[in-house]
Amino acid sequence: MYPHILFALTLALLAAETPAIECARAGNFAEKAICSDPVLTRLDTALNQNYRWMLDADIGKGARDALKHSQRI
C-alpha cells in the first residue's frame, strides 16, 4: 500500500468522525455488519473520510471523475 494512503487512513481512524452509514437505517447485510462491529465502523468512517479528502484534493477533473466512477461500480 502507498505510504500516504496508509497515513491518511491512520489519521482518519484516530479522528472523531460520524459513521458513513446511518446505523439506524442499516438495510443490507454489509451495512448491518459494519454497524455491529466497532472496528468495521471505524474503518468505514476512515474510508469515507479519505474519499471526501480525495474529492477535495487538487487531483484534476479526470482523476476526480474516475474516483467517483469507481465508487459506483
PDB file of C-alpha atoms in Angstrom:
ATOM      1  CA  MET A   1       0.000   0.000   0.000  1.00  0.00           C
ATOM      2  CA  TYR A   2       1.187   3.514  -0.685  1.00  0.00           C
ATOM      3  CA  PRO A   3       2.559   5.191   2.461  1.00  0.00           C
ATOM      4  CA  HIS A   4       0.492   8.369   2.048  1.00  0.00           C
ATOM      5  CA  ILE A   5      -2.744   6.367   1.800  1.00  0.00           C
ATOM      6  CA  LEU A   6      -1.850   4.350   4.877  1.00  0.00           C
ATOM      7  CA  PHE A   7      -1.018   7.566   6.725  1.00  0.00           C
ATOM      8  CA  ALA A   8      -4.337   9.144   5.698  1.00  0.00           C
ATOM      9  CA  LEU A   9      -6.259   6.079   6.821  1.00  0.00           C
ATOM     10  CA  THR A  10      -4.429   6.063  10.149  1.00  0.00           C
ATOM     11  CA  LEU A  11      -5.223   9.727  10.729  1.00  0.00           C
ATOM     12  CA  ALA A  12      -8.833   9.134   9.818  1.00  0.00           C
ATOM     13  CA  LEU A  13      -9.065   6.238  12.263  1.00  0.00           C
ATOM     14  CA  LEU A  14      -7.841   8.497  15.030  1.00  0.00           C
ATOM     15  CA  ALA A  15     -10.223  11.314  14.151  1.00  0.00           C
ATOM     16  CA  ALA A  16     -13.608  11.518  15.820  1.00  0.00           C
ATOM     17  CA  GLU A  17     -15.976  11.303  12.882  1.00  0.00           C
ATOM     18  CA  THR A  18     -19.532  10.203  12.456  1.00  0.00           C
ATOM     19  CA  PRO A  19     -20.013   6.876  10.686  1.00  0.00           C
ATOM     20  CA  ALA A  20     -20.583   6.960   6.942  1.00  0.00           C
ATOM     21  CA  ILE A  21     -23.612   4.711   7.406  1.00  0.00           C
ATOM     22  CA  GLU A  22     -26.714   5.659   9.355  1.00  0.00           C
ATOM     23  CA  CYS A  23     -26.849   2.544  11.504  1.00  0.00           C
ATOM     24  CA  ALA A  24     -30.463   3.187  12.477  1.00  0.00           C
ATOM     25  CA  ARG A  25     -31.304   2.733   8.780  1.00  0.00           C
ATOM     26  CA  ALA A  26     -28.902  -0.132   8.004  1.00  0.00           C
ATOM     27  CA  GLY A  27     -30.753  -2.263   5.492  1.00  0.00           C
ATOM     28  CA  ASN A  28     -28.433  -4.737   3.825  1.00  0.00           C
ATOM     29  CA  PHE A  29     -26.010  -7.324   5.166  1.00  0.00           C
ATOM     30  CA  ALA A  30     -22.905  -5.176   4.639  1.00  0.00           C
ATOM     31  CA  GLU A  31     -24.381  -2.155   6.441  1.00  0.00           C
ATOM     32  CA  LYS A  32     -25.571  -4.296   9.348  1.00  0.00           C
ATOM     33  CA  ALA A  33     -22.163  -5.987   9.606  1.00  0.00           C
ATOM     34  CA  ILE A  34     -20.372  -2.621   9.630  1.00  0.00           C
ATOM     35  CA  CYS A  35     -22.728  -1.206  12.259  1.00  0.00           C
ATOM     36  CA  SER A  36     -22.421  -4.257  14.511  1.00  0.00           C
ATOM     37  CA  ASP A  37     -18.606  -4.199  14.654  1.00  0.00           C
ATOM     38  CA  PRO A  38     -16.783  -1.156  16.102  1.00  0.00           C
ATOM     39  CA  VAL A  39     -13.630  -1.900  14.109  1.00  0.00           C
ATOM     40  CA  LEU A  40     -15.560  -2.099  10.836  1.00  0.00           C
ATOM     41  CA  THR A  41     -17.404   1.103  11.749  1.00  0.00           C
ATOM     42  CA  ARG A  42     -14.096   2.915  12.277  1.00  0.00           C
ATOM     43  CA  LEU A  43     -12.644   1.523   9.055  1.00  0.00           C
ATOM     44  CA  ASP A  44     -15.750   2.553   7.110  1.00  0.00           C
ATOM     45  CA  THR A  45     -15.531   6.028   8.618  1.00  0.00           C
ATOM     46  CA  ALA A  46     -11.850   6.257   7.655  1.00  0.00           C
ATOM     47  CA  LEU A  47     -12.578   5.113   4.114  1.00  0.00           C
ATOM     48  CA  ASN A  48     -15.383   7.656   3.785  1.00  0.00           C
ATOM     49  CA  GLN A  49     -13.162  10.453   5.119  1.00  0.00           C
ATOM     50  CA  ASN A  50     -10.370   9.503   2.739  1.00  0.00           C
ATOM     51  CA  TYR A  51     -12.814   9.529  -0.186  1.00  0.00           C
ATOM     52  CA  ARG A  52     -14.018  13.018   0.764  1.00  0.00           C
ATOM     53  CA  TRP A  53     -10.413  14.243   1.147  1.00  0.00           C
ATOM     54  CA  MET A  54      -9.570  12.906  -2.302  1.00  0.00           C
ATOM     55  CA  LEU A  55     -12.605  14.621  -3.826  1.00  0.00           C
ATOM     56  CA  ASP A  56     -11.487  17.899  -2.241  1.00  0.00           C
ATOM     57  CA  ALA A  57      -7.842  17.452  -3.283  1.00  0.00           C
ATOM     58  CA  ASP A  58      -6.301  19.079  -6.346  1.00  0.00           C
ATOM     59  CA  ILE A  59      -6.234  15.861  -8.394  1.00  0.00           C
ATOM     60  CA  GLY A  60      -7.785  17.203 -11.576  1.00  0.00           C
ATOM     61  CA  LYS A  61     -11.193  16.672 -13.128  1.00  0.00           C
ATOM     62  CA  GLY A  62     -10.271  13.411 -14.862  1.00  0.00           C
ATOM     63  CA  ALA A  63      -8.999  11.781 -11.668  1.00  0.00           C
ATOM     64  CA  ARG A  64     -11.961  13.091  -9.681  1.00  0.00           C
ATOM     65  CA  ASP A  65     -14.406  11.704 -12.258  1.00  0.00           C
ATOM     66  CA  ALA A  66     -12.581   8.348 -12.230  1.00  0.00           C
ATOM     67  CA  LEU A  67     -12.742   8.258  -8.430  1.00  0.00           C
ATOM     68  CA  LYS A  68     -16.483   8.917  -8.459  1.00  0.00           C
ATOM     69  CA  HIS A  69     -16.998   6.296 -11.164  1.00  0.00           C
ATOM     70  CA  SER A  70     -15.013   3.717  -9.177  1.00  0.00           C
ATOM     71  CA  GLN A  71     -17.445   4.152  -6.285  1.00  0.00           C
ATOM     72  CA  ARG A  72     -20.476   3.431  -8.458  1.00  0.00           C
ATOM     73  CA  ILE A  73     -19.357   0.061  -9.796  1.00  0.00           C
TER      74      ILE A  73
END
